[in-house]
Short mmCIF file of C-alpha atoms and ligand atoms in Angstrom, two decimals:
data_model
loop_
_atom_site.label_atom_id
_atom_site.label_comp_id
_atom_site.label_asym_id
_atom_site.label_seq_id
_atom_site.Cartn_x
_atom_site.Cartn_y
_atom_site.Cartn_z
CA MET A 1 24.20 25.66 59.54
CA ILE A 2 25.05 26.05 55.83
CA LYS A 3 28.02 23.96 54.81
CA TYR A 4 30.06 24.22 51.66
CA GLN A 5 30.79 21.34 49.33
CA THR A 6 32.37 21.29 45.90
CA THR A 7 30.67 21.21 42.51
CA ARG A 8 32.56 18.01 41.75
CA GLY A 9 31.13 15.99 44.57
CA LEU A 10 33.42 16.58 47.56
CA LYS A 11 30.96 16.64 50.44
CA GLU A 12 33.15 16.99 53.51
CA GLY A 13 31.08 19.92 54.70
CA PHE A 14 33.33 22.94 54.91
CA SER A 15 32.39 26.06 56.83
CA SER A 16 32.34 29.28 54.84
CA LYS A 17 35.56 30.35 56.54
CA GLU A 18 37.27 27.17 55.38
CA ALA A 19 35.91 27.62 51.86
CA ILE A 20 37.16 31.22 51.74
CA ILE A 21 40.61 30.22 52.96
CA GLN A 22 40.94 27.37 50.44
CA GLY A 23 39.47 29.26 47.48
CA LEU A 24 39.16 26.21 45.23
CA GLY A 25 38.29 22.63 46.22
CA LYS A 26 41.05 20.02 46.28
CA ASP A 27 39.18 18.12 43.56
CA GLY A 28 39.29 21.16 41.25
CA GLY A 29 35.61 21.86 41.96
CA LEU A 30 34.22 25.17 43.19
CA PHE A 31 32.75 25.64 46.64
CA VAL A 32 28.96 25.88 46.74
CA PRO A 33 26.53 26.07 49.66
CA ASP A 34 24.76 22.76 50.33
CA LYS A 35 21.55 24.67 49.98
CA ILE A 36 21.02 28.19 48.72
CA PRO A 37 19.85 30.05 51.83
CA SER A 38 16.98 32.49 52.15
CA LEU A 39 17.07 35.87 53.88
CA ASP A 40 16.06 36.21 57.52
CA ILE A 41 14.03 39.29 56.68
CA ASP A 42 11.38 40.10 54.11
CA LEU A 43 12.78 41.89 51.08
CA ASN A 44 10.11 44.59 51.40
CA ASP A 45 11.28 45.41 54.89
CA MET A 46 14.72 46.33 53.54
CA LYS A 47 13.63 49.14 51.22
CA ASN A 48 15.16 51.85 53.40
CA PHE A 49 18.33 49.95 54.24
CA SER A 50 21.75 51.32 53.36
CA TYR A 51 24.10 49.32 51.17
CA SER A 52 26.00 48.10 54.22
CA GLU A 53 22.82 47.00 55.96
CA ILE A 54 21.75 45.00 52.92
CA ALA A 55 25.27 43.58 52.69
CA TYR A 56 24.94 42.32 56.23
CA GLU A 57 21.56 40.66 55.62
CA VAL A 58 22.80 38.91 52.47
CA MET A 59 26.20 37.85 53.71
CA LYS A 60 25.11 36.56 57.08
CA VAL A 61 22.94 33.85 55.53
CA PHE A 62 25.79 32.59 53.35
CA PHE A 63 28.53 33.06 55.93
CA GLU A 64 26.81 31.70 59.00
CA ASP A 65 30.00 30.90 60.87
CA PHE A 66 30.98 34.59 61.00
CA THR A 67 29.80 36.35 64.13
CA GLU A 68 27.79 39.53 63.76
CA GLU A 69 30.77 41.48 65.00
CA GLU A 70 33.15 39.86 62.51
CA LEU A 71 30.90 40.41 59.54
CA LYS A 72 30.12 44.01 60.40
CA TYR A 73 33.82 44.68 60.88
CA CYS A 74 34.47 43.36 57.35
CA ILE A 75 31.59 45.29 55.80
CA ASN A 76 32.42 48.58 57.49
CA ASN A 77 36.07 48.46 56.53
CA ALA A 78 35.26 47.62 52.94
CA TYR A 79 32.40 49.99 52.29
CA ASP A 80 32.64 52.97 54.64
CA SER A 81 34.93 55.18 52.63
CA LYS A 82 36.45 53.52 49.59
CA PHE A 83 33.67 54.24 47.13
CA LYS A 84 32.80 57.56 45.53
CA GLY A 85 29.18 58.59 45.32
CA GLU A 86 26.23 58.46 47.66
CA ASP A 87 26.56 54.72 48.21
CA VAL A 88 28.77 51.85 47.03
CA VAL A 89 26.90 51.64 43.74
CA THR A 90 25.13 54.38 41.80
CA LEU A 91 22.03 53.92 39.65
CA LYS A 92 21.61 56.04 36.53
CA GLY A 93 19.44 55.59 33.52
CA PHE A 94 16.82 56.51 30.99
CA ASP A 95 13.47 55.07 29.86
CA ASN A 96 12.94 51.68 31.55
CA VAL A 97 16.66 51.06 31.95
CA LYS A 98 18.85 51.61 35.00
CA PHE A 99 22.59 51.19 34.79
CA VAL A 100 23.99 49.86 38.04
CA GLU A 101 27.34 51.65 38.15
CA LEU A 102 29.60 49.26 39.99
CA TYR A 103 32.87 50.99 39.24
CA HIS A 104 33.23 53.83 41.74
CA GLY A 105 35.82 52.00 43.82
CA GLU A 106 39.56 52.51 43.91
CA THR A 107 40.48 50.75 40.65
CA SER A 108 37.44 51.80 38.59
CA ALA A 109 36.04 48.34 37.82
CA PHE A 110 33.24 46.37 39.43
CA LYS A 111 35.75 43.93 40.86
CA ASP A 112 36.39 46.49 43.63
CA VAL A 113 33.03 45.79 45.22
CA ALA A 114 34.04 42.25 46.11
CA LEU A 115 37.78 42.67 46.33
CA SER A 116 37.54 45.44 48.90
CA ILE A 117 35.91 43.03 51.30
CA LEU A 118 37.61 39.73 50.45
CA PRO A 119 40.86 40.56 52.29
CA TYR A 120 38.83 41.25 55.46
CA LEU A 121 36.78 38.08 55.08
CA LEU A 122 39.95 36.11 54.53
CA THR A 123 42.02 37.55 57.37
CA THR A 124 39.06 37.24 59.73
CA SER A 125 38.72 33.58 58.73
CA LEU A 126 42.42 32.93 59.24
CA LYS A 127 42.43 34.60 62.60
CA SER A 128 39.47 32.68 63.96
CA LYS A 129 40.96 29.39 62.74
CA GLY A 130 44.22 30.26 64.51
CA GLU A 131 46.03 29.85 61.20
CA LYS A 132 49.60 31.06 61.50
CA LYS A 133 50.75 30.24 58.00
CA LYS A 134 51.01 32.89 55.35
CA VAL A 135 48.33 32.90 52.66
CA CYS A 136 49.49 33.35 49.11
CA ILE A 137 46.71 34.66 46.88
CA LEU A 138 46.99 33.47 43.29
CA THR A 139 45.10 35.44 40.71
CA ALA A 140 44.71 35.08 36.97
CA THR A 141 43.38 38.26 35.46
CA SER A 142 41.91 39.48 32.21
CA GLY A 143 42.84 42.93 33.48
CA ASP A 144 40.51 44.21 36.14
CA THR A 145 40.64 41.53 38.82
CA GLY A 146 44.41 41.82 38.99
CA LYS A 147 44.49 45.48 39.92
CA ALA A 148 41.51 45.26 42.25
CA ALA A 149 43.04 42.27 44.04
CA LEU A 150 46.45 43.95 44.31
CA GLN A 151 44.84 47.06 45.72
CA GLY A 152 42.74 45.05 48.16
CA PHE A 153 45.57 42.88 49.45
CA ALA A 154 48.49 45.35 49.33
CA ASP A 155 50.29 45.22 52.67
CA VAL A 156 47.56 43.11 54.28
CA GLU A 157 49.37 41.27 57.05
CA GLY A 158 49.83 37.53 56.63
CA THR A 159 49.25 37.61 52.86
CA GLU A 160 51.27 37.63 49.66
CA ILE A 161 49.60 38.18 46.31
CA CYS A 162 50.74 36.93 42.90
CA VAL A 163 48.89 38.18 39.82
CA PHE A 164 49.25 36.70 36.35
CA TYR A 165 47.98 38.65 33.34
CA PRO A 166 48.17 37.83 29.60
CA ILE A 167 50.71 40.24 28.08
CA ASP A 168 48.69 40.91 24.95
CA GLY A 169 45.26 40.64 26.49
CA VAL A 170 44.96 43.70 28.70
CA SER A 171 44.63 47.40 27.90
CA ASP A 172 47.55 49.79 28.40
CA VAL A 173 45.75 51.41 31.31
CA GLN A 174 45.08 48.04 32.96
CA LYS A 175 48.70 46.98 32.51
CA LYS A 176 50.03 50.22 33.96
CA GLN A 177 47.64 50.02 36.90
CA MET A 178 49.06 46.61 37.81
CA THR A 179 52.75 47.17 37.12
CA THR A 180 52.83 50.32 39.25
CA GLN A 181 51.25 48.69 42.30
CA LEU A 182 52.98 49.44 45.59
CA GLY A 183 53.12 47.07 48.56
CA GLU A 184 55.86 44.72 49.80
CA ASN A 185 53.62 41.67 49.35
CA THR A 186 52.53 42.36 45.77
CA HIS A 187 53.90 40.38 42.81
CA VAL A 188 52.85 40.66 39.17
CA ALA A 189 53.90 38.71 36.08
CA GLY A 190 52.87 38.93 32.44
CA ILE A 191 52.17 35.54 30.86
CA LYS A 192 52.98 34.71 27.27
CA GLY A 193 49.50 33.48 26.42
CA ASN A 194 45.88 34.49 26.83
CA PHE A 195 43.61 34.72 29.88
CA ASP A 196 42.58 31.08 29.66
CA ASP A 197 46.25 30.06 29.78
CA ALA A 198 46.69 32.13 32.94
CA GLN A 199 43.50 30.80 34.55
CA THR A 200 44.21 27.18 33.62
CA GLY A 201 47.76 27.61 34.95
CA VAL A 202 46.46 28.87 38.28
CA LYS A 203 43.89 26.08 38.52
CA LYS A 204 46.61 23.51 37.79
CA ILE A 205 48.73 24.90 40.58
CA PHE A 206 45.79 24.57 42.97
CA ALA A 207 45.35 20.94 41.91
CA ASP A 208 49.08 20.19 42.25
CA LYS A 209 49.26 18.28 45.53
CA SER A 210 53.03 18.05 45.74
CA PHE A 211 53.40 21.77 45.17
CA SER A 212 50.89 22.64 47.86
CA GLU A 213 52.58 20.20 50.27
CA TYR A 214 55.89 21.82 49.45
CA LEU A 215 54.46 25.27 50.16
CA PHE A 216 52.82 23.95 53.33
CA GLU A 217 56.24 22.83 54.59
CA ASN A 218 57.39 26.38 53.96
CA ASP A 219 54.46 27.74 55.98
CA VAL A 220 52.43 28.94 53.03
CA ILE A 221 48.91 28.05 51.96
CA LEU A 222 47.35 29.03 48.66
CA SER A 223 44.09 30.83 48.13
CA SER A 224 42.35 32.60 45.28
CA ALA A 225 41.01 36.08 44.65
CA ASN A 226 39.23 35.05 41.45
CA SER A 227 35.48 34.69 41.42
CA ILE A 228 36.01 30.99 41.97
CA ASN A 229 36.39 32.08 45.62
CA ILE A 230 32.98 32.08 47.29
CA GLY A 231 34.19 35.01 49.39
CA ARG A 232 34.18 37.05 46.22
CA LEU A 233 30.95 35.86 44.78
CA VAL A 234 28.65 36.44 47.76
CA PRO A 235 29.47 40.17 48.13
CA GLN A 236 28.39 40.57 44.49
CA ILE A 237 24.87 39.38 45.27
CA VAL A 238 24.40 42.45 47.45
CA TYR A 239 24.26 45.04 44.68
CA TYR A 240 21.52 43.20 42.82
CA VAL A 241 19.35 43.12 45.92
CA TYR A 242 20.19 46.77 46.59
CA SER A 243 19.38 47.88 43.03
CA TYR A 244 16.16 45.89 42.88
CA LEU A 245 14.99 47.52 46.09
CA LYS A 246 15.86 50.93 44.66
CA LEU A 247 13.60 50.24 41.68
CA ASN A 248 10.78 49.93 44.19
CA THR A 249 8.73 47.58 42.03
CA ASP A 250 6.77 44.40 42.59
CA GLU A 251 7.17 43.33 38.99
CA ALA A 252 9.77 40.89 37.70
CA ILE A 253 12.71 42.67 36.09
CA ASN A 254 15.42 41.83 33.58
CA ILE A 255 19.06 41.92 34.57
CA VAL A 256 21.70 42.34 31.87
CA VAL A 257 25.29 41.39 32.62
CA PRO A 258 28.37 41.70 30.40
CA THR A 259 29.83 38.29 31.05
CA GLY A 260 33.26 36.70 31.09
CA ASN A 261 33.88 34.21 33.85
CA PHE A 262 30.16 34.06 34.68
CA GLY A 263 30.69 35.31 38.23
CA ASN A 264 28.70 38.51 38.05
CA ILE A 265 25.68 36.97 36.36
CA LEU A 266 25.76 34.04 38.77
CA ALA A 267 25.52 36.55 41.61
CA ALA A 268 22.35 37.85 39.94
CA TYR A 269 21.03 34.28 39.89
CA TYR A 270 21.69 33.96 43.63
CA ALA A 271 19.94 37.31 44.17
CA MET A 272 16.93 35.85 42.41
CA LYS A 273 17.05 32.87 44.76
CA LEU A 274 16.98 35.35 47.64
CA GLY A 275 13.76 36.88 46.35
CA VAL A 276 14.60 39.39 43.63
CA LYS A 277 11.89 38.87 41.00
CA VAL A 278 13.52 38.11 37.67
CA ASN A 279 12.03 37.69 34.23
CA LYS A 280 15.26 37.10 32.28
CA LEU A 281 18.93 37.06 33.11
CA ILE A 282 20.53 38.42 29.97
CA CYS A 283 24.02 37.11 29.36
CA ALA A 284 25.94 39.45 27.07
CA SER A 285 29.14 38.28 25.39
CA ASN A 286 31.63 39.74 22.95
CA GLU A 287 32.98 37.78 19.97
CA ASN A 288 34.17 35.13 22.39
CA ASN A 289 30.59 33.97 22.40
CA VAL A 290 30.92 30.49 23.84
CA LEU A 291 28.15 31.26 26.36
CA THR A 292 25.73 32.49 23.68
CA ASP A 293 26.11 29.19 21.86
CA PHE A 294 25.87 27.23 25.06
CA LEU A 295 22.65 28.91 26.20
CA ARG A 296 21.11 28.25 22.79
CA SER A 297 22.26 24.69 22.17
CA GLY A 298 23.18 23.18 25.52
CA GLU A 299 26.61 22.34 24.15
CA TYR A 300 29.70 24.03 25.62
CA SER A 301 32.42 23.76 23.02
CA LEU A 302 35.96 25.12 23.02
CA ASP A 303 36.36 24.27 19.36
CA ARG A 304 36.52 27.92 18.30
CA ASP A 305 38.95 30.77 17.73
CA PHE A 306 39.96 33.11 20.51
CA PHE A 307 39.48 36.82 19.75
CA VAL A 308 41.20 39.80 21.32
CA THR A 309 38.45 42.43 21.52
CA ASN A 310 37.95 45.96 22.84
CA SER A 311 36.20 44.49 25.90
CA PRO A 312 39.25 42.52 27.10
CA SER A 313 37.87 41.64 30.54
CA MET A 314 35.43 39.36 28.75
CA ASP A 315 37.94 37.66 26.45
CA ILE A 316 37.42 34.28 28.05
CA LEU A 317 36.49 30.88 26.67
CA ILE A 318 36.35 28.89 29.89
CA SER A 319 33.78 30.55 32.13
CA SER A 320 34.57 28.99 35.49
CA ASN A 321 31.45 29.93 37.38
CA LEU A 322 29.13 28.31 34.86
CA GLU A 323 30.09 25.12 36.67
CA ARG A 324 28.31 26.41 39.76
CA LEU A 325 25.12 27.20 37.84
CA ILE A 326 25.02 23.77 36.16
CA TYR A 327 25.63 22.19 39.54
CA HIS A 328 22.61 23.93 41.05
CA LEU A 329 20.46 23.18 38.00
CA SER A 330 21.45 19.50 38.15
CA LEU A 331 20.12 19.46 41.73
CA ASP A 332 23.58 19.18 43.21
CA ASP A 333 24.80 16.22 41.18
CA GLY A 334 28.55 16.40 41.76
CA GLU A 335 29.26 13.23 39.77
CA TYR A 336 27.48 14.70 36.76
CA ILE A 337 29.52 17.90 36.92
CA LYS A 338 32.74 16.00 37.41
CA ASN A 339 32.06 13.96 34.26
CA ASN A 340 31.15 17.03 32.25
CA MET A 341 34.30 18.84 33.35
CA LYS A 342 36.36 15.81 32.45
CA GLU A 343 34.73 15.81 29.01
CA LEU A 344 35.63 19.48 28.67
CA ALA A 345 39.23 18.88 29.68
CA ASP A 346 39.65 15.75 27.51
CA ASN A 347 37.53 16.52 24.45
CA GLY A 348 37.00 20.27 24.62
CA LYS A 349 33.23 20.03 24.99
CA TYR A 350 30.26 18.78 26.94
CA THR A 351 26.49 18.84 26.51
CA VAL A 352 23.96 19.26 29.28
CA ASN A 353 20.84 17.10 29.52
CA ASP A 354 17.37 18.22 28.45
CA ASP A 355 16.22 18.97 31.96
CA ILE A 356 19.05 21.45 32.49
CA LYS A 357 18.61 22.85 29.01
CA LYS A 358 15.01 23.61 29.83
CA LYS A 359 16.00 25.37 33.04
CA LEU A 360 18.50 27.48 31.11
CA GLU A 361 15.55 29.25 29.48
CA LEU A 362 15.73 31.65 32.38
CA PHE A 363 18.72 33.08 30.49
CA TYR A 364 18.85 34.95 27.22
CA GLY A 365 22.26 34.91 25.54
CA ASN A 366 23.58 37.00 22.70
CA PHE A 367 26.78 38.74 21.63
CA CYS A 368 28.21 41.59 19.59
CA ASN A 369 31.57 42.46 18.03
CA SER A 370 34.02 45.29 18.65
CA LYS A 371 32.58 47.44 15.87
CA ASP A 372 29.10 47.13 17.39
CA VAL A 373 30.59 48.23 20.72
CA VAL A 374 31.98 51.41 19.21
CA ASN A 375 28.68 52.20 17.48
CA THR A 376 26.70 51.53 20.65
CA ILE A 377 28.87 53.84 22.76
CA GLU A 378 28.53 56.57 20.18
CA SER A 379 24.77 56.33 19.70
CA VAL A 380 23.87 56.05 23.38
CA TYR A 381 26.13 58.99 24.23
CA ASN A 382 24.71 61.12 21.44
CA THR A 383 21.05 60.27 21.91
CA LYS A 384 20.81 59.71 25.68
CA GLY A 385 23.86 61.52 27.01
CA TYR A 386 25.02 58.43 28.87
CA LEU A 387 28.65 57.33 28.57
CA MET A 388 29.44 53.62 28.73
CA ASP A 389 32.70 51.73 28.78
CA THR A 390 33.23 48.98 26.21
CA HIS A 391 31.98 46.12 28.44
CA THR A 392 28.81 47.92 29.44
CA ALA A 393 28.29 48.68 25.75
CA VAL A 394 28.32 44.95 24.99
CA ALA A 395 25.56 44.59 27.57
CA TYR A 396 23.51 47.43 26.13
CA ASN A 397 23.91 46.20 22.57
CA VAL A 398 22.74 42.70 23.52
CA TYR A 399 19.88 44.17 25.52
CA SER A 400 18.77 46.12 22.42
CA LYS A 401 18.76 42.86 20.46
CA TYR A 402 16.65 41.25 23.15
CA VAL A 403 14.14 44.11 23.07
CA GLU A 404 14.00 43.97 19.28
CA GLU A 405 13.26 40.25 19.38
CA THR A 406 10.72 40.31 22.21
CA GLY A 407 9.30 43.83 22.51
CA ASP A 408 9.76 43.40 26.27
CA ASP A 409 9.91 46.87 27.85
CA ARG A 410 9.81 45.96 31.52
CA SER A 411 12.14 47.54 34.08
CA THR A 412 15.71 46.42 33.45
CA LEU A 413 18.99 46.64 35.35
CA ILE A 414 22.21 46.72 33.34
CA ALA A 415 25.44 45.99 35.18
CA SER A 416 27.81 48.82 34.33
CA THR A 417 31.15 47.23 35.04
CA ALA A 418 33.92 49.73 34.40
CA SER A 419 34.71 53.41 34.12
CA SER A 420 35.02 54.61 30.53
CA TYR A 421 38.42 55.99 31.47
CA LYS A 422 39.76 52.49 31.93
CA PHE A 423 39.17 51.87 28.24
CA ALA A 424 39.65 55.46 27.21
CA ASP A 425 41.21 54.64 23.85
CA SER A 426 38.24 52.69 22.48
CA VAL A 427 35.69 55.00 24.07
CA SER A 428 37.43 58.11 22.71
CA LEU A 429 37.54 56.75 19.20
CA ALA A 430 33.82 55.97 19.48
CA LEU A 431 33.18 59.61 20.33
CA GLY A 432 35.20 60.82 17.34
CA ILE A 433 38.26 61.96 19.30
CA GLU A 434 41.30 61.98 17.02
CA LYS A 435 43.93 59.26 17.28
CA GLN A 436 46.53 59.76 20.03
CA TYR A 437 49.96 58.16 20.08
CA ASN A 438 50.03 57.59 23.79
CA ALA A 439 47.14 55.57 25.26
CA PHE A 440 47.09 57.80 28.34
CA ASP A 441 46.43 60.97 26.34
CA TYR A 442 42.98 59.58 25.61
CA ILE A 443 42.09 60.00 29.27
CA VAL A 444 42.69 63.74 29.05
CA LYS A 445 40.92 64.06 25.70
CA LEU A 446 37.91 62.12 26.94
CA ASN A 447 37.69 64.38 29.96
CA ASP A 448 37.86 67.48 27.72
CA LYS A 449 35.03 66.12 25.63
CA THR A 450 32.67 64.79 28.33
CA ASN A 451 33.55 66.75 31.48
CA ILE A 452 33.10 63.54 33.47
CA ASP A 453 35.57 63.43 36.38
CA ILE A 454 38.65 61.27 35.91
CA PRO A 455 38.83 58.71 38.74
CA GLU A 456 41.63 59.48 41.24
CA GLY A 457 43.44 56.20 40.58
CA LEU A 458 43.77 56.91 36.87
CA LYS A 459 45.06 60.47 37.19
CA GLY A 460 48.75 60.79 36.39
CA LEU A 461 49.06 57.03 35.89
CA ASP A 462 51.28 57.57 32.87
CA SER A 463 54.08 59.15 34.86
CA LYS A 464 54.13 56.47 37.55
CA LYS A 465 57.05 54.06 37.51
CA SER A 466 56.40 50.43 36.50
CA ILE A 467 57.98 48.27 39.17
CA HIS A 468 56.67 44.83 38.21
CA ASN A 469 58.27 44.02 34.88
CA ASP A 470 58.50 40.20 34.79
CA ILE A 471 57.29 38.44 31.66
CA ILE A 472 57.23 34.65 31.92
CA ASP A 473 56.23 31.49 30.04
CA LYS A 474 53.07 29.91 31.34
CA GLU A 475 55.10 26.86 32.38
CA ASP A 476 57.09 29.03 34.77
CA MET A 477 54.30 30.21 37.04
CA LYS A 478 55.37 27.97 39.93
CA ASP A 479 58.91 29.31 39.78
CA PHE A 480 57.56 32.83 39.86
CA ILE A 481 55.56 32.01 42.98
CA LYS A 482 58.59 30.51 44.70
CA LYS A 483 60.67 33.54 43.81
CA SER A 484 57.95 35.85 45.10
CA LEU A 485 57.76 33.94 48.37
CA ASN A 486 61.52 33.85 48.72
CA ILE A 487 61.64 30.06 48.91
CA SER A 488 63.70 27.83 46.67
C1 PLP B 1 35.50 41.01 35.00
C2 PLP B 1 34.72 41.91 34.13
C3 PLP B 1 33.59 41.47 33.44
C4 PLP B 1 33.14 40.02 33.44
O1 PLP B 1 32.64 39.62 34.69
P1 PLP B 1 32.54 38.08 35.07
O2 PLP B 1 32.14 38.04 36.49
O3 PLP B 1 33.91 37.52 34.84
O4 PLP B 1 31.55 37.46 34.14
C5 PLP B 1 32.87 42.40 32.70
N1 PLP B 1 33.28 43.70 32.63
C6 PLP B 1 34.36 44.15 33.28
C7 PLP B 1 34.74 45.57 33.14
C8 PLP B 1 35.12 43.28 34.06
O5 PLP B 1 36.19 43.74 34.70
#
């Protein structure tokens, strides 16, 4: 049976249920399977499978300690009715390119695909372990995870959810989506700082033994809804397998992913390990291009400025899931990862060895700036009639650079990660819509111009009442959690 260990060398052998409940390893490492599994069925025999059937085949090999009944219960509840369109994801495209639209869930970002199922995976795990304590989900968000996690966990029995977002790092629509969230167990705070401050704060709280003991005494355990949780990452593998099968090709393909925390592109890497034939994994960044530099030089360095861009969900300098990739490429050398992560924490950088650098050639990395994003949205809409949000535009722009450099015109999947309406201000300006004084008016204007349906969750958002109005210093996150849990 597959066991989970951490990227930093903790080899106790956790079951997937234990890994999902804990979220992050006690040593600060991320849970990884002790070997990347293979499917029980030939990929070619899955060509006519529905999304849910593929989900079952993929998840059962990673989550072996779930019974068939448990896993199907989770999958059916997550995917039966919450997504608009013919299936959970929709493929649209032109020429050799297919956009994998991952954003037809309740909060209009790709995070819904995983965060619709995580609450079921988690509560199923808790139940079968006989765990009576309450689970408090801690989430740092660059905008989209927060809302998708709130929506997924709202009023889920036995859970509380605390979301921390950077006050100046999310769009008006994202902020409003989070602050208007209903549900007795939902808690949201704006952090004075950027996403990395929020994420580092959350990771510190996980590593704080005395705090977790204190919570334990108060019948609370902590878990995570960020992509550091393996229960979030594995469901993301599914759509790459699904989309590859839809292409109905035997050739190797390219997969382009607009990248922040490296979760989505890592899921594509796992899909490749399951049999999806891949030529290049194309890692697209915005001006926060730490990954572009890393993929080129082998050095990960935080010695750089942080930019607020028009693709805010990718405004990240510390890409947590990269740690998982390097771990696999190092052939599971936990000591090596631990030392590198210590270097990163102490000196702000680390460099991988030549062997790993060589293996990183599977990836192509590049980036573009906010102006390029606007131009890309405009030109693709005007020449191809396809509307992209700002993050997807980063991906398309970087893909164009790749094609220019290589002439490679093979079949390519581009992860389309959010509805344009979520970033309606930037998208509207790209399409020449005049400046509006209220961010929400752009939604209406963009609809007038494109006739694309406004997602239900974004309709009338402006007139909803904000109920979560706390703004806190990053040092005060623990106090916010205590207050949310009603313990002193
Ligand atoms: C979260 C997010 C990303 C980045 O995904 P990672 O898994 O963090 O790399 C890209 N685009 C959108 C719209 C997102 O919400």
